[in-house]
């Protein structure tokens, strides 16, 4: 049973159920009932289903062909390149965040001069990339006429900071990493967007700006996320920086 | 720097420093691999344990893993060390100390074990834990007594309390109240009703403090509230005259780690004094609450000590307990599975770490609880948390954390459920804090055997509590 289903159950509670008003105010799993001192079977299995979906989202392999096809279908005409991080597999990736931030030895990318590079990385939810990366990329590109954008880079076993060596190699002034976020019990497909000005290895997290929870229809929509990101991109280009300093400026942008 | 070595199976193992020895002797965990200091083979790990077993406890008073001059946690530990409390074990090695603890535990000599606390340093306690197996950690912790109080008394034998954690993604007052009432109806909340606020603003913190204070006041619940805001925010709330029961901080085992959390020891002292001055406790005057977790120093790149050598995450965790101890806490808990698989990879590592943290905290004199929890990218599930919970119950854990249906909808991780707490109490014959248990009885929430009743939502006692949702 999904969260959405739970809400429907809650709102259809009989009149006079003192829990009805409380359930409407929270997605927390309140008033599940009991079987002895434990949970009733249905509630227990509902929880396991949500956990299983989140676990599977973490361990799904990134399907590059699927993302390429989705980009094409969304009208993205840019070339698509593929890279691997220095983490050879999922087990290593989960235990060695440092490897997920570096490119596999011998990786070559075409050097150029671009306003922007877009890196699509599996992160902790390849499922989020499968479902939301193409729609987000298309919405962002629509809003950036006149910007020179490097080929889209699909990254396997990638973390946010993998955008630093990729953006640097491509010669991009700004890199945006679209990455699958750590799945929650009710949000296994959430995509995050991280903007870094002047990408190079060693950038601190405080030098990035983040838009989280891109996940229509439950979370942020593509257009809404792209509007916010483009406002940040323009401010970042103007300021020649990103991160905390841009966030402070950003309050004037209303973003 | 003393180089220590031993020969095992015809191979000589050398350990370049005390921190190297401690790291290599540590049972396997991903965080030490990430830091590049874990044992490289099973044999090397046991060789380190053999060497560590022969290190005199007194060595830890003269040889540091994090330098005295560079680090205020080390200064705190050494400057407040109590030689009289240390005297009963001062002549022992780490291995002999393990044997001594197991013997006293078997004799049920709680006084002998518990009165050591001020004489032990974090490194001594970390060292002995590395030689202990699961059952050793349980057996000794069970006979270590630490009792604290504010409006409820925690840590008494045969009792296990819970922190009711009613988090909500937007701090919605009705949503928070729903989770509080669900927890109370399940007999949870005797350790604290503690909220992680969605935003760390003074106004929000004051609003949440007033909300919980109103629930506690309306039903005269013998428990305490806490909004786990940054200590600087709590200081602002105190200035604003908000009903602050407990001052909270996340703490680490190095000065650099605490800087990463944005706290100083002076700030903690100031906030504690502010809460103490309010005099809101009834059965006790402990007004601080701390959370810790293995890996927090490493994640902030604050895990280095003497000569820039990395220190293992479990030793650093114990050093955080020395910080907590200094501020006479009501509650301390490790958030054991929260930090992720790069520090504790799977159920085996999380269960081991939870028991180590509980044992070490208690031995150092802390009212120790555990957030038995996991994230979705860690290889942990409900079977693992059940095992850890029941082991902690057997070990005399002061409290655990519980959220509705195990699902924290704000922090996006899984902790224990209210029913898990009921199960552990039932299986191990544990009861809530005495004042809270009496309150549950007054509210007609217990049956004749003292068990929390399974009430229909429209039953009289349930309706009486749920009325709080419509102030």
JSON list of C-alpha atoms in Angstrom, two decimals, chain A residues 33-186:
[
{"chain": "A", "resi": 33, "resn": "UNK", "atom": "CA", "xyz": [-3.60, -0.83, 15.90]},
{"chain": "A", "resi": 34, "resn": "UNK", "atom": "CA", "xyz": [-2.03, -3.79, 17.66]},
{"chain": "A", "resi": 35, "resn": "UNK", "atom": "CA", "xyz": [-1.78, -7.57, 17.51]},
{"chain": "A", "resi": 36, "resn": "UNK", "atom": "CA", "xyz": [-0.81, -8.31, 21.09]},
{"chain": "A", "resi": 37, "resn": "UNK", "atom": "CA", "xyz": [2.19, -6.07, 21.65]},
{"chain": "A", "resi": 38, "resn": "UNK", "atom": "CA", "xyz": [3.14, -6.07, 17.96]},
{"chain": "A", "resi": 39, "resn": "UNK", "atom": "CA", "xyz": [1.71, -4.69, 14.73]},
{"chain": "A", "resi": 40, "resn": "UNK", "atom": "CA", "xyz": [-1.23, -6.28, 12.91]},
{"chain": "A", "resi": 41, "resn": "UNK", "atom": "CA", "xyz": [-0.12, -8.33, 9.89]},
{"chain": "A", "resi": 42, "resn": "UNK", "atom": "CA", "xyz": [-1.48, -5.89, 7.30]},
{"chain": "A", "resi": 43, "resn": "UNK", "atom": "CA", "xyz": [0.34, -2.91, 8.84]},
{"chain": "A", "resi": 44, "resn": "UNK", "atom": "CA", "xyz": [3.56, -4.91, 9.22]},
{"chain": "A", "resi": 45, "resn": "UNK", "atom": "CA", "xyz": [3.51, -5.97, 5.56]},
{"chain": "A", "resi": 46, "resn": "UNK", "atom": "CA", "xyz": [2.64, -2.44, 4.44]},
{"chain": "A", "resi": 47, "resn": "UNK", "atom": "CA", "xyz": [5.79, -1.21, 6.15]},
{"chain": "A", "resi": 48, "resn": "UNK", "atom": "CA", "xyz": [7.90, -3.97, 4.63]},
{"chain": "A", "resi": 49, "resn": "UNK", "atom": "CA", "xyz": [6.61, -3.12, 1.16]},
{"chain": "A", "resi": 50, "resn": "UNK", "atom": "CA", "xyz": [7.68, 0.51, 1.58]},
{"chain": "A", "resi": 51, "resn": "UNK", "atom": "CA", "xyz": [11.10, -0.53, 2.87]},
{"chain": "A", "resi": 52, "resn": "UNK", "atom": "CA", "xyz": [11.51, -3.02, 0.03]},
{"chain": "A", "resi": 53, "resn": "UNK", "atom": "CA", "xyz": [10.74, -0.33, -2.55]},
{"chain": "A", "resi": 54, "resn": "UNK", "atom": "CA", "xyz": [13.34, 1.96, -1.00]},
{"chain": "A", "resi": 55, "resn": "UNK", "atom": "CA", "xyz": [15.96, -0.83, -0.84]},
{"chain": "A", "resi": 56, "resn": "UNK", "atom": "CA", "xyz": [15.31, -1.86, -4.43]},
{"chain": "A", "resi": 57, "resn": "UNK", "atom": "CA", "xyz": [15.62, 1.76, -5.54]},
{"chain": "A", "resi": 58, "resn": "UNK", "atom": "CA", "xyz": [19.12, 1.89, -4.05]},
{"chain": "A", "resi": 59, "resn": "UNK", "atom": "CA", "xyz": [20.26, -1.35, -5.65]},
{"chain": "A", "resi": 60, "resn": "UNK", "atom": "CA", "xyz": [18.75, -0.96, -9.13]},
{"chain": "A", "resi": 61, "resn": "UNK", "atom": "CA", "xyz": [21.45, -0.57, -11.80]},
{"chain": "A", "resi": 62, "resn": "UNK", "atom": "CA", "xyz": [21.47, 2.64, -13.83]},
{"chain": "A", "resi": 63, "resn": "UNK", "atom": "CA", "xyz": [20.02, 1.81, -17.26]},
{"chain": "A", "resi": 64, "resn": "UNK", "atom": "CA", "xyz": [21.87, 4.21, -19.55]},
{"chain": "A", "resi": 65, "resn": "UNK", "atom": "CA", "xyz": [19.92, 3.19, -22.66]},
{"chain": "A", "resi": 66, "resn": "UNK", "atom": "CA", "xyz": [16.69, 3.96, -20.91]},
{"chain": "A", "resi": 67, "resn": "UNK", "atom": "CA", "xyz": [17.89, 7.43, -19.90]},
{"chain": "A", "resi": 68, "resn": "UNK", "atom": "CA", "xyz": [19.21, 8.13, -23.43]},
{"chain": "A", "resi": 69, "resn": "UNK", "atom": "CA", "xyz": [15.86, 7.13, -24.93]},
{"chain": "A", "resi": 70, "resn": "UNK", "atom": "CA", "xyz": [14.00, 9.29, -22.41]},
{"chain": "A", "resi": 71, "resn": "UNK", "atom": "CA", "xyz": [16.24, 12.29, -23.21]},
{"chain": "A", "resi": 72, "resn": "UNK", "atom": "CA", "xyz": [15.58, 11.86, -26.93]},
{"chain": "A", "resi": 73, "resn": "UNK", "atom": "CA", "xyz": [11.86, 11.47, -26.34]},
{"chain": "A", "resi": 74, "resn": "UNK", "atom": "CA", "xyz": [11.89, 14.66, -24.25]},
{"chain": "A", "resi": 75, "resn": "UNK", "atom": "CA", "xyz": [13.45, 16.53, -27.19]},
{"chain": "A", "resi": 76, "resn": "UNK", "atom": "CA", "xyz": [16.97, 16.90, -25.78]},
{"chain": "A", "resi": 77, "resn": "UNK", "atom": "CA", "xyz": [19.29, 17.13, -28.79]},
{"chain": "A", "resi": 78, "resn": "UNK", "atom": "CA", "xyz": [22.62, 17.23, -26.94]},
{"chain": "A", "resi": 79, "resn": "UNK", "atom": "CA", "xyz": [25.18, 14.43, -27.27]},
{"chain": "A", "resi": 80, "resn": "UNK", "atom": "CA", "xyz": [25.19, 11.98, -24.36]},
{"chain": "A", "resi": 81, "resn": "UNK", "atom": "CA", "xyz": [28.45, 10.63, -22.90]},
{"chain": "A", "resi": 82, "resn": "UNK", "atom": "CA", "xyz": [28.87, 7.92, -20.27]},
{"chain": "A", "resi": 83, "resn": "UNK", "atom": "CA", "xyz": [31.40, 7.76, -17.45]},
{"chain": "A", "resi": 84, "resn": "UNK", "atom": "CA", "xyz": [32.05, 5.58, -14.42]},
{"chain": "A", "resi": 85, "resn": "UNK", "atom": "CA", "xyz": [33.29, 6.74, -11.05]},
{"chain": "A", "resi": 86, "resn": "UNK", "atom": "CA", "xyz": [36.24, 5.05, -9.37]},
{"chain": "A", "resi": 87, "resn": "UNK", "atom": "CA", "xyz": [33.77, 2.85, -7.43]},
{"chain": "A", "resi": 88, "resn": "UNK", "atom": "CA", "xyz": [33.58, -0.39, -9.43]},
{"chain": "A", "resi": 89, "resn": "UNK", "atom": "CA", "xyz": [30.32, -1.72, -7.97]},
{"chain": "A", "resi": 90, "resn": "UNK", "atom": "CA", "xyz": [27.40, -0.87, -5.70]},
{"chain": "A", "resi": 91, "resn": "UNK", "atom": "CA", "xyz": [28.84, -2.48, -2.58]},
{"chain": "A", "resi": 92, "resn": "UNK", "atom": "CA", "xyz": [32.05, -0.45, -2.90]},
{"chain": "A", "resi": 93, "resn": "UNK", "atom": "CA", "xyz": [30.10, 2.66, -3.82]},
{"chain": "A", "resi": 94, "resn": "UNK", "atom": "CA", "xyz": [28.05, 2.52, -0.62]},
{"chain": "A", "resi": 95, "resn": "UNK", "atom": "CA", "xyz": [31.10, 2.11, 1.61]},
{"chain": "A", "resi": 96, "resn": "UNK", "atom": "CA", "xyz": [33.55, 4.40, -0.17]},
{"chain": "A", "resi": 97, "resn": "UNK", "atom": "CA", "xyz": [32.01, 7.81, -0.87]},
{"chain": "A", "resi": 98, "resn": "UNK", "atom": "CA", "xyz": [35.49, 9.06, -1.76]},
{"chain": "A", "resi": 99, "resn": "UNK", "atom": "CA", "xyz": [35.61, 6.74, -4.81]},
{"chain": "A", "resi": 100, "resn": "UNK", "atom": "CA", "xyz": [32.17, 7.88, -5.99]},
{"chain": "A", "resi": 101, "resn": "UNK", "atom": "CA", "xyz": [33.51, 11.44, -6.17]},
{"chain": "A", "resi": 102, "resn": "UNK", "atom": "CA", "xyz": [36.39, 10.56, -8.53]},
{"chain": "A", "resi": 103, "resn": "UNK", "atom": "CA", "xyz": [36.37, 9.46, -12.17]},
{"chain": "A", "resi": 104, "resn": "UNK", "atom": "CA", "xyz": [37.53, 5.94, -13.04]},
{"chain": "A", "resi": 105, "resn": "UNK", "atom": "CA", "xyz": [41.21, 5.98, -14.01]},
{"chain": "A", "resi": 106, "resn": "UNK", "atom": "CA", "xyz": [41.69, 6.63, -17.73]},
{"chain": "A", "resi": 107, "resn": "UNK", "atom": "CA", "xyz": [38.39, 8.48, -18.23]},
{"chain": "A", "resi": 108, "resn": "UNK", "atom": "CA", "xyz": [38.61, 10.96, -21.11]},
{"chain": "A", "resi": 109, "resn": "UNK", "atom": "CA", "xyz": [36.14, 13.73, -21.83]},
{"chain": "A", "resi": 110, "resn": "UNK", "atom": "CA", "xyz": [36.20, 16.23, -24.74]},
{"chain": "A", "resi": 111, "resn": "UNK", "atom": "CA", "xyz": [37.61, 19.54, -23.49]},
{"chain": "A", "resi": 112, "resn": "UNK", "atom": "CA", "xyz": [35.69, 22.60, -24.60]},
{"chain": "A", "resi": 113, "resn": "UNK", "atom": "CA", "xyz": [34.39, 25.92, -23.41]},
{"chain": "A", "resi": 114, "resn": "UNK", "atom": "CA", "xyz": [30.83, 25.86, -22.12]},
{"chain": "A", "resi": 115, "resn": "UNK", "atom": "CA", "xyz": [28.56, 27.96, -19.94]},
{"chain": "A", "resi": 116, "resn": "UNK", "atom": "CA", "xyz": [27.08, 24.85, -18.40]},
{"chain": "A", "resi": 117, "resn": "UNK", "atom": "CA", "xyz": [27.53, 21.10, -18.06]},
{"chain": "A", "resi": 118, "resn": "UNK", "atom": "CA", "xyz": [24.77, 18.72, -16.94]},
{"chain": "A", "resi": 119, "resn": "UNK", "atom": "CA", "xyz": [25.79, 15.51, -15.18]},
{"chain": "A", "resi": 120, "resn": "UNK", "atom": "CA", "xyz": [23.17, 12.85, -14.53]},
{"chain": "A", "resi": 121, "resn": "UNK", "atom": "CA", "xyz": [24.40, 10.54, -11.73]},
{"chain": "A", "resi": 122, "resn": "UNK", "atom": "CA", "xyz": [22.66, 7.46, -10.31]},
{"chain": "A", "resi": 123, "resn": "UNK", "atom": "CA", "xyz": [23.53, 8.41, -6.72]},
{"chain": "A", "resi": 124, "resn": "UNK", "atom": "CA", "xyz": [21.48, 6.49, -4.15]},
{"chain": "A", "resi": 125, "resn": "UNK", "atom": "CA", "xyz": [18.41, 6.12, -6.38]},
{"chain": "A", "resi": 126, "resn": "UNK", "atom": "CA", "xyz": [18.93, 5.13, -10.02]},
{"chain": "A", "resi": 127, "resn": "UNK", "atom": "CA", "xyz": [15.15, 4.89, -10.12]},
{"chain": "A", "resi": 128, "resn": "UNK", "atom": "CA", "xyz": [14.89, 8.66, -9.61]},
{"chain": "A", "resi": 129, "resn": "UNK", "atom": "CA", "xyz": [17.19, 9.16, -12.60]},
{"chain": "A", "resi": 130, "resn": "UNK", "atom": "CA", "xyz": [15.17, 6.76, -14.76]},
{"chain": "A", "resi": 131, "resn": "UNK", "atom": "CA", "xyz": [11.93, 8.51, -13.95]},
{"chain": "A", "resi": 132, "resn": "UNK", "atom": "CA", "xyz": [12.81, 12.19, -13.62]},
{"chain": "A", "resi": 133, "resn": "UNK", "atom": "CA", "xyz": [16.19, 13.07, -15.17]},
{"chain": "A", "resi": 134, "resn": "UNK", "atom": "CA", "xyz": [15.04, 13.51, -18.80]},
{"chain": "A", "resi": 135, "resn": "UNK", "atom": "CA", "xyz": [12.03, 15.63, -17.90]},
{"chain": "A", "resi": 136, "resn": "UNK", "atom": "CA", "xyz": [14.16, 17.86, -15.69]},
{"chain": "A", "resi": 137, "resn": "UNK", "atom": "CA", "xyz": [16.96, 18.26, -18.26]},
{"chain": "A", "resi": 138, "resn": "UNK", "atom": "CA", "xyz": [14.46, 19.19, -21.00]},
{"chain": "A", "resi": 139, "resn": "UNK", "atom": "CA", "xyz": [12.74, 21.76, -18.78]},
{"chain": "A", "resi": 140, "resn": "UNK", "atom": "CA", "xyz": [16.08, 23.34, -17.84]},
{"chain": "A", "resi": 141, "resn": "UNK", "atom": "CA", "xyz": [17.38, 23.54, -21.43]},
{"chain": "A", "resi": 142, "resn": "UNK", "atom": "CA", "xyz": [14.13, 25.13, -22.66]},
{"chain": "A", "resi": 143, "resn": "UNK", "atom": "CA", "xyz": [14.77, 27.98, -20.25]},
{"chain": "A", "resi": 144, "resn": "UNK", "atom": "CA", "xyz": [18.39, 28.63, -21.31]},
{"chain": "A", "resi": 145, "resn": "UNK", "atom": "CA", "xyz": [18.36, 29.99, -24.87]},
{"chain": "A", "resi": 146, "resn": "UNK", "atom": "CA", "xyz": [21.79, 31.29, -25.83]},
{"chain": "A", "resi": 147, "resn": "UNK", "atom": "CA", "xyz": [23.70, 29.22, -23.24]},
{"chain": "A", "resi": 148, "resn": "UNK", "atom": "CA", "xyz": [26.36, 26.88, -24.57]},
{"chain": "A", "resi": 149, "resn": "UNK", "atom": "CA", "xyz": [25.76, 23.54, -22.91]},
{"chain": "A", "resi": 150, "resn": "UNK", "atom": "CA", "xyz": [28.26, 20.66, -22.94]},
{"chain": "A", "resi": 151, "resn": "UNK", "atom": "CA", "xyz": [27.23, 17.09, -23.83]},
{"chain": "A", "resi": 152, "resn": "UNK", "atom": "CA", "xyz": [25.09, 15.49, -21.12]},
{"chain": "A", "resi": 153, "resn": "UNK", "atom": "CA", "xyz": [27.22, 13.12, -19.02]},
{"chain": "A", "resi": 154, "resn": "UNK", "atom": "CA", "xyz": [25.62, 9.98, -17.57]},
{"chain": "A", "resi": 155, "resn": "UNK", "atom": "CA", "xyz": [27.60, 8.81, -14.54]},
{"chain": "A", "resi": 156, "resn": "UNK", "atom": "CA", "xyz": [27.54, 5.30, -13.04]},
{"chain": "A", "resi": 157, "resn": "UNK", "atom": "CA", "xyz": [28.17, 4.98, -9.25]},
{"chain": "A", "resi": 158, "resn": "UNK", "atom": "CA", "xyz": [28.42, 8.76, -9.02]},
{"chain": "A", "resi": 159, "resn": "UNK", "atom": "CA", "xyz": [28.16, 11.13, -6.07]},
{"chain": "A", "resi": 160, "resn": "UNK", "atom": "CA", "xyz": [27.47, 14.86, -6.24]},
{"chain": "A", "resi": 161, "resn": "UNK", "atom": "CA", "xyz": [31.15, 15.82, -6.20]},
{"chain": "A", "resi": 162, "resn": "UNK", "atom": "CA", "xyz": [31.82, 13.71, -9.33]},
{"chain": "A", "resi": 163, "resn": "UNK", "atom": "CA", "xyz": [30.50, 16.78, -11.15]},
{"chain": "A", "resi": 164, "resn": "UNK", "atom": "CA", "xyz": [33.69, 18.62, -10.15]},
{"chain": "A", "resi": 165, "resn": "UNK", "atom": "CA", "xyz": [36.18, 16.61, -12.27]},
{"chain": "A", "resi": 166, "resn": "UNK", "atom": "CA", "xyz": [33.60, 16.16, -15.05]},
{"chain": "A", "resi": 167, "resn": "UNK", "atom": "CA", "xyz": [32.77, 19.87, -15.24]},
{"chain": "A", "resi": 168, "resn": "UNK", "atom": "CA", "xyz": [36.45, 20.77, -15.14]},
{"chain": "A", "resi": 169, "resn": "UNK", "atom": "CA", "xyz": [37.37, 18.29, -17.91]},
{"chain": "A", "resi": 170, "resn": "UNK", "atom": "CA", "xyz": [34.56, 19.56, -20.14]},
{"chain": "A", "resi": 171, "resn": "UNK", "atom": "CA", "xyz": [35.59, 23.18, -19.58]},
{"chain": "A", "resi": 172, "resn": "UNK", "atom": "CA", "xyz": [32.27, 24.23, -18.07]},
{"chain": "A", "resi": 173, "resn": "UNK", "atom": "CA", "xyz": [31.86, 27.46, -16.08]},
{"chain": "A", "resi": 174, "resn": "UNK", "atom": "CA", "xyz": [29.06, 25.87, -14.05]},
{"chain": "A", "resi": 175, "resn": "UNK", "atom": "CA", "xyz": [28.11, 22.23, -13.50]},
{"chain": "A", "resi": 176, "resn": "UNK", "atom": "CA", "xyz": [24.72, 20.96, -12.42]},
{"chain": "A", "resi": 177, "resn": "UNK", "atom": "CA", "xyz": [24.56, 17.39, -11.10]},
{"chain": "A", "resi": 178, "resn": "UNK", "atom": "CA", "xyz": [21.18, 15.67, -11.23]},
{"chain": "A", "resi": 179, "resn": "UNK", "atom": "CA", "xyz": [21.46, 12.85, -8.71]},
{"chain": "A", "resi": 180, "resn": "UNK", "atom": "CA", "xyz": [19.19, 10.19, -7.21]},
{"chain": "A", "resi": 181, "resn": "UNK", "atom": "CA", "xyz": [18.64, 11.06, -3.54]},
{"chain": "A", "resi": 182, "resn": "UNK", "atom": "CA", "xyz": [18.66, 8.62, -0.63]},
{"chain": "A", "resi": 183, "resn": "UNK", "atom": "CA", "xyz": [15.26, 6.91, -0.76]},
{"chain": "A", "resi": 184, "resn": "UNK", "atom": "CA", "xyz": [12.82, 7.46, 2.08]},
{"chain": "A", "resi": 185, "resn": "UNK", "atom": "CA", "xyz": [10.05, 5.02, 2.92]},
{"chain": "A", "resi": 186, "resn": "UNK", "atom": "CA", "xyz": [7.53, 7.04, 0.94]}
]
